[in-house]
mmCIF file of C-alpha atoms in Angstrom:
data_model
loop_
_atom_site.group_PDB
_atom_site.id
_atom_site.type_symbol
_atom_site.label_atom_id
_atom_site.label_comp_id
_atom_site.label_asym_id
_atom_site.label_seq_id
_atom_site.Cartn_x
_atom_site.Cartn_y
_atom_site.Cartn_z
ATOM 1 C CA MET P 15 31.659 -44.755 -16.366
ATOM 2 C CA LYS P 16 28.123 -45.104 -14.949
ATOM 3 C CA ILE P 17 28.464 -41.635 -13.436
ATOM 4 C CA LEU P 18 29.242 -40.123 -16.850
ATOM 5 C CA LYS P 19 26.149 -41.789 -18.360
ATOM 6 C CA MET P 20 23.951 -40.360 -15.583
ATOM 7 C CA LEU P 21 25.395 -36.824 -15.847
ATOM 8 C CA PRO P 22 22.942 -35.639 -18.567
ATOM 9 C CA PHE P 23 19.988 -36.917 -16.513
ATOM 10 C CA LEU P 24 21.257 -35.183 -13.376
ATOM 11 C CA ALA P 25 21.706 -31.933 -15.314
ATOM 12 C CA LEU P 26 18.127 -32.152 -16.619
ATOM 13 C CA GLY P 27 16.899 -32.822 -13.082
ATOM 14 C CA PHE P 28 18.632 -29.698 -11.744
ATOM 15 C CA ILE P 29 17.236 -27.597 -14.597
ATOM 16 C CA ALA P 30 13.713 -28.874 -13.839
ATOM 17 C CA LEU P 31 14.150 -28.104 -10.134
ATOM 18 C CA GLU P 32 15.394 -24.598 -10.921
ATOM 19 C CA ALA P 33 12.455 -23.951 -13.272
ATOM 20 C CA THR P 34 10.013 -25.104 -10.580
ATOM 21 C CA ALA P 35 11.665 -22.900 -7.973
ATOM 22 C CA GLN P 36 11.277 -19.847 -10.233
ATOM 23 C CA THR P 37 7.479 -20.194 -10.306
ATOM 24 C CA GLU P 38 7.036 -20.555 -6.532
ATOM 25 C CA ALA P 39 7.033 -17.603 -4.168
ATOM 26 C CA PRO P 40 10.114 -17.345 -1.966
ATOM 27 C CA LYS P 41 9.394 -17.800 1.740
ATOM 28 C CA GLY P 42 7.741 -14.697 3.215
ATOM 29 C CA PHE P 43 6.853 -13.254 -0.205
ATOM 30 C CA SER P 44 3.465 -12.991 -1.957
ATOM 31 C CA LYS P 45 2.596 -12.269 -5.556
ATOM 32 C CA GLY P 46 2.315 -8.536 -6.130
ATOM 33 C CA SER P 47 3.605 -5.400 -7.789
ATOM 34 C CA VAL P 48 4.833 -1.910 -7.035
ATOM 35 C CA VAL P 49 4.313 1.359 -8.895
ATOM 36 C CA LEU P 50 7.500 3.412 -8.745
ATOM 37 C CA ALA P 51 7.658 7.202 -8.431
ATOM 38 C CA ASP P 52 8.146 7.454 -12.237
ATOM 39 C CA ASN P 53 4.850 5.479 -12.664
ATOM 40 C CA SER P 54 6.606 2.364 -14.011
ATOM 41 C CA THR P 55 5.434 -0.961 -12.582
ATOM 42 C CA VAL P 56 7.563 -3.814 -11.267
ATOM 43 C CA SER P 57 5.768 -7.146 -10.804
ATOM 44 C CA GLY P 58 6.997 -10.224 -9.015
ATOM 45 C CA TYR P 59 6.916 -11.364 -5.419
ATOM 46 C CA VAL P 60 6.638 -8.781 -2.651
ATOM 47 C CA LYS P 61 7.588 -9.090 1.017
ATOM 48 C CA ASP P 62 5.565 -6.861 3.325
ATOM 49 C CA ASN P 63 7.820 -4.906 5.715
ATOM 50 C CA ILE P 64 5.343 -2.026 5.813
ATOM 51 C CA LYS P 65 4.580 -1.983 9.535
ATOM 52 C CA ARG P 66 8.148 -2.670 10.642
ATOM 53 C CA ASP P 67 10.252 -0.576 8.232
ATOM 54 C CA ALA P 68 7.799 1.397 6.054
ATOM 55 C CA ALA P 69 9.238 -0.603 3.149
ATOM 56 C CA VAL P 70 8.688 -3.592 0.878
ATOM 57 C CA ILE P 71 11.105 -5.977 -0.804
ATOM 58 C CA VAL P 72 10.442 -7.055 -4.387
ATOM 59 C CA PHE P 73 11.819 -10.338 -5.739
ATOM 60 C CA ASN P 74 11.939 -10.157 -9.530
ATOM 61 C CA GLU P 75 14.118 -12.001 -12.059
ATOM 62 C CA GLY P 76 16.109 -13.691 -9.301
ATOM 63 C CA LYS P 77 17.005 -10.443 -7.506
ATOM 64 C CA GLU P 78 15.685 -8.705 -4.402
ATOM 65 C CA LYS P 79 15.309 -4.942 -4.189
ATOM 66 C CA SER P 80 14.053 -2.934 -1.226
ATOM 67 C CA TYR P 81 11.767 0.088 -1.685
ATOM 68 C CA ASN P 82 10.633 2.493 1.000
ATOM 69 C CA GLY P 83 7.377 4.442 0.810
ATOM 70 C CA SER P 84 9.000 7.554 -0.663
ATOM 71 C CA ASP P 85 10.218 5.458 -3.650
ATOM 72 C CA LEU P 86 6.683 4.325 -4.485
ATOM 73 C CA VAL P 87 3.255 5.522 -5.562
ATOM 74 C CA ALA P 88 1.373 2.291 -4.859
ATOM 75 C CA VAL P 89 1.793 -1.368 -3.877
ATOM 76 C CA GLU P 90 -0.355 -4.452 -4.400
ATOM 77 C CA ILE P 91 0.424 -7.471 -2.219
ATOM 78 C CA ALA P 92 -1.741 -10.594 -2.506
ATOM 79 C CA GLY P 93 -4.793 -8.549 -3.490
ATOM 80 C CA ASN P 94 -4.315 -5.826 -0.857
ATOM 81 C CA ASN P 95 -3.761 -2.349 -2.262
ATOM 82 C CA PHE P 96 -1.715 0.381 -0.635
ATOM 83 C CA ILE P 97 -0.889 3.916 -1.705
ATOM 84 C CA CYS P 98 2.175 5.802 -0.550
ATOM 85 C CA ILE P 99 1.972 9.402 0.628
ATOM 86 C CA LYS P 100 4.984 11.262 2.055
ATOM 87 C CA GLY P 101 6.789 7.981 2.652
ATOM 88 C CA ASP P 102 3.915 6.320 4.530
ATOM 89 C CA PHE P 103 1.870 3.343 3.337
ATOM 90 C CA PHE P 104 -1.919 3.502 3.510
ATOM 91 C CA LYS P 105 -4.161 0.492 2.956
ATOM 92 C CA THR P 106 -6.933 1.363 0.520
ATOM 93 C CA VAL P 107 -10.263 0.535 2.152
ATOM 94 C CA CYS P 108 -12.220 2.017 -0.773
ATOM 95 C CA SER P 109 -11.227 4.290 -3.633
ATOM 96 C CA GLY P 110 -12.707 6.781 -6.035
ATOM 97 C CA GLU P 111 -12.895 10.558 -6.131
ATOM 98 C CA LEU P 112 -12.471 10.262 -2.368
ATOM 99 C CA SER P 113 -10.497 7.345 -0.970
ATOM 100 C CA PHE P 114 -10.908 5.935 2.502
ATOM 101 C CA LEU P 115 -7.513 4.826 3.794
ATOM 102 C CA GLN P 116 -6.032 3.204 6.876
ATOM 103 C CA LYS P 117 -2.481 4.140 7.834
ATOM 104 C CA SER P 118 -0.199 1.100 7.840
ATOM 105 C CA SER P 119 3.271 2.509 8.555
ATOM 106 C CA ASP P 120 5.134 5.226 10.389
ATOM 107 C CA ALA P 121 7.857 6.666 8.176
ATOM 108 C CA SER P 122 8.632 9.581 10.483
ATOM 109 C CA SER P 123 11.873 8.008 11.651
ATOM 110 C CA THR P 124 12.960 6.687 8.257
ATOM 111 C CA ALA P 125 16.245 8.097 7.019
ATOM 112 C CA SER P 126 17.094 8.596 3.371
ATOM 113 C CA PHE P 127 20.480 9.646 2.121
ATOM 114 C CA ASN P 128 21.443 12.488 -0.184
ATOM 115 C CA GLY P 129 24.993 11.375 -0.844
ATOM 116 C CA THR P 130 26.435 11.010 2.638
ATOM 117 C CA GLU P 131 23.943 13.347 4.332
ATOM 118 C CA ALA P 132 21.072 11.650 6.196
ATOM 119 C CA MET P 133 17.665 13.257 5.816
ATOM 120 C CA PHE P 134 14.728 12.196 7.994
ATOM 121 C CA ASN P 135 11.248 11.910 6.552
ATOM 122 C CA ASN P 136 8.488 13.679 8.496
ATOM 123 C CA GLY P 137 5.878 11.218 7.227
ATOM 124 C CA THR P 138 2.208 11.984 7.726
ATOM 125 C CA GLU P 139 0.156 12.788 10.814
ATOM 126 C CA GLY P 140 -1.532 10.074 12.824
ATOM 127 C CA ASN P 141 -0.521 6.567 13.811
ATOM 128 C CA PRO P 142 -0.752 3.171 12.136
ATOM 129 C CA GLY P 143 -4.377 2.047 12.323
ATOM 130 C CA ASP P 144 -5.809 5.572 12.016
ATOM 131 C CA TYR P 145 -8.292 6.309 9.214
ATOM 132 C CA PHE P 146 -8.039 9.052 6.609
ATOM 133 C CA ILE P 147 -10.076 10.544 3.783
ATOM 134 C CA TYR P 148 -7.939 11.302 0.736
ATOM 135 C CA ASP P 149 -9.260 13.674 -1.925
ATOM 136 C CA THR P 150 -7.615 12.373 -5.111
ATOM 137 C CA ARG P 151 -8.481 15.533 -7.068
ATOM 138 C CA ILE P 152 -6.472 17.914 -4.888
ATOM 139 C CA LYS P 153 -4.190 15.325 -3.200
ATOM 140 C CA GLU P 154 -5.398 16.273 0.284
ATOM 141 C CA LEU P 155 -5.139 13.804 3.164
ATOM 142 C CA LYS P 156 -7.334 14.343 6.240
ATOM 143 C CA LEU P 157 -7.072 12.362 9.463
ATOM 144 C CA VAL P 158 -10.504 11.310 10.728
ATOM 145 C CA SER P 159 -11.167 10.877 14.433
ATOM 146 C CA LYS P 160 -14.270 10.844 16.607
ATOM 147 C CA LYS P 161 -13.512 14.449 17.576
ATOM 148 C CA ASN P 162 -13.330 15.832 14.031
ATOM 149 C CA LEU P 163 -15.644 13.395 12.192
ATOM 150 C CA ASN P 164 -18.449 15.910 11.534
ATOM 151 C CA GLU P 165 -16.105 18.699 10.438
ATOM 152 C CA VAL P 166 -13.995 16.501 8.106
ATOM 153 C CA THR P 167 -16.933 14.704 6.508
ATOM 154 C CA THR P 168 -18.995 17.870 5.971
ATOM 155 C CA ARG P 169 -16.062 19.447 4.135
ATOM 156 C CA ALA P 170 -15.038 16.283 2.251
ATOM 157 C CA PHE P 171 -18.593 15.398 1.176
ATOM 158 C CA GLU P 172 -19.234 18.981 0.000
ATOM 159 C CA GLY P 173 -22.669 19.148 1.600
ATOM 160 C CA TYR P 174 -23.901 15.955 -0.102
ATOM 161 C CA GLY P 175 -26.675 14.981 2.345
ATOM 162 C CA PRO P 176 -26.861 11.184 1.862
ATOM 163 C CA ALA P 177 -23.120 10.762 2.497
ATOM 164 C CA ILE P 178 -23.189 13.109 5.503
ATOM 165 C CA GLU P 179 -26.139 11.191 7.011
ATOM 166 C CA LYS P 180 -24.309 7.882 6.459
ATOM 167 C CA ALA P 181 -21.183 9.366 8.086
ATOM 168 C CA LYS P 182 -23.132 10.051 11.282
ATOM 169 C CA THR P 183 -23.431 6.275 11.798
ATOM 170 C CA ALA P 184 -19.620 6.112 11.987
ATOM 171 C CA GLN P 185 -19.478 8.103 15.238
ATOM 172 C CA THR P 186 -18.982 4.916 17.259
ATOM 173 C CA ASP P 187 -16.794 3.105 14.704
ATOM 174 C CA ILE P 188 -14.730 5.150 12.227
ATOM 175 C CA ALA P 189 -14.333 2.059 9.981
ATOM 176 C CA LYS P 190 -18.039 2.449 9.072
ATOM 177 C CA LEU P 191 -17.113 5.677 7.295
ATOM 178 C CA LYS P 192 -16.278 3.460 4.309
ATOM 179 C CA GLU P 193 -19.990 3.251 3.513
ATOM 180 C CA ALA P 194 -20.359 7.044 3.498
ATOM 181 C CA VAL P 195 -17.357 7.424 1.168
ATOM 182 C CA GLU P 196 -18.892 4.834 -1.186
ATOM 183 C CA VAL P 197 -22.217 6.737 -1.147
ATOM 184 C CA TYR P 198 -20.381 9.979 -2.002
ATOM 185 C CA ASN P 199 -18.345 8.355 -4.798
ATOM 186 C CA GLY P 200 -21.499 6.761 -6.235
ATOM 187 C CA ARG P 201 -23.537 9.972 -6.396
ATOM 188 C CA LYS P 202 -25.090 10.955 -9.712
ATOM 189 C CA GLY P 203 -24.272 14.206 -11.453
ATOM 190 C CA LYS P 204 -20.749 14.527 -10.110
#
């Protein structure tokens, strides 16, 4: 009889535990969102499998769903922004008319299926960790290396002297190119 009297309290306790569990991130997940290829957004908790599988897992409304880079336009995970180009994920270092990106995945060996036929994604050039300049107006992605730094920046910065001068300081460390991209994006009279 005592068990029957305690049953409503136990039920309320389980409901409270379930409600608490819904507001906490599952293990390995962080708060985030994805922008799908149709430009719709799915928010929830996101698990970063970018480096390992060129994919993310989204936990939303009690369900998990996996997305690879070719399913997505962009991802935000715990304040870090990524864009997806040809199945690869690129961390956004800075954005604007030109974006400075760092490659985070290698989707070249990722298979997608068209019915039962496997198709392999070619991905993008370069390796994870490489830097790129992405022209958002014409959707052009250019790998930047020490060998081609002057050529790529002269073309990307369209002869804008202050940005080209700032880019010269990146010869020893390509990551410093971020400052030159910010100078270009901040120019007056675009």
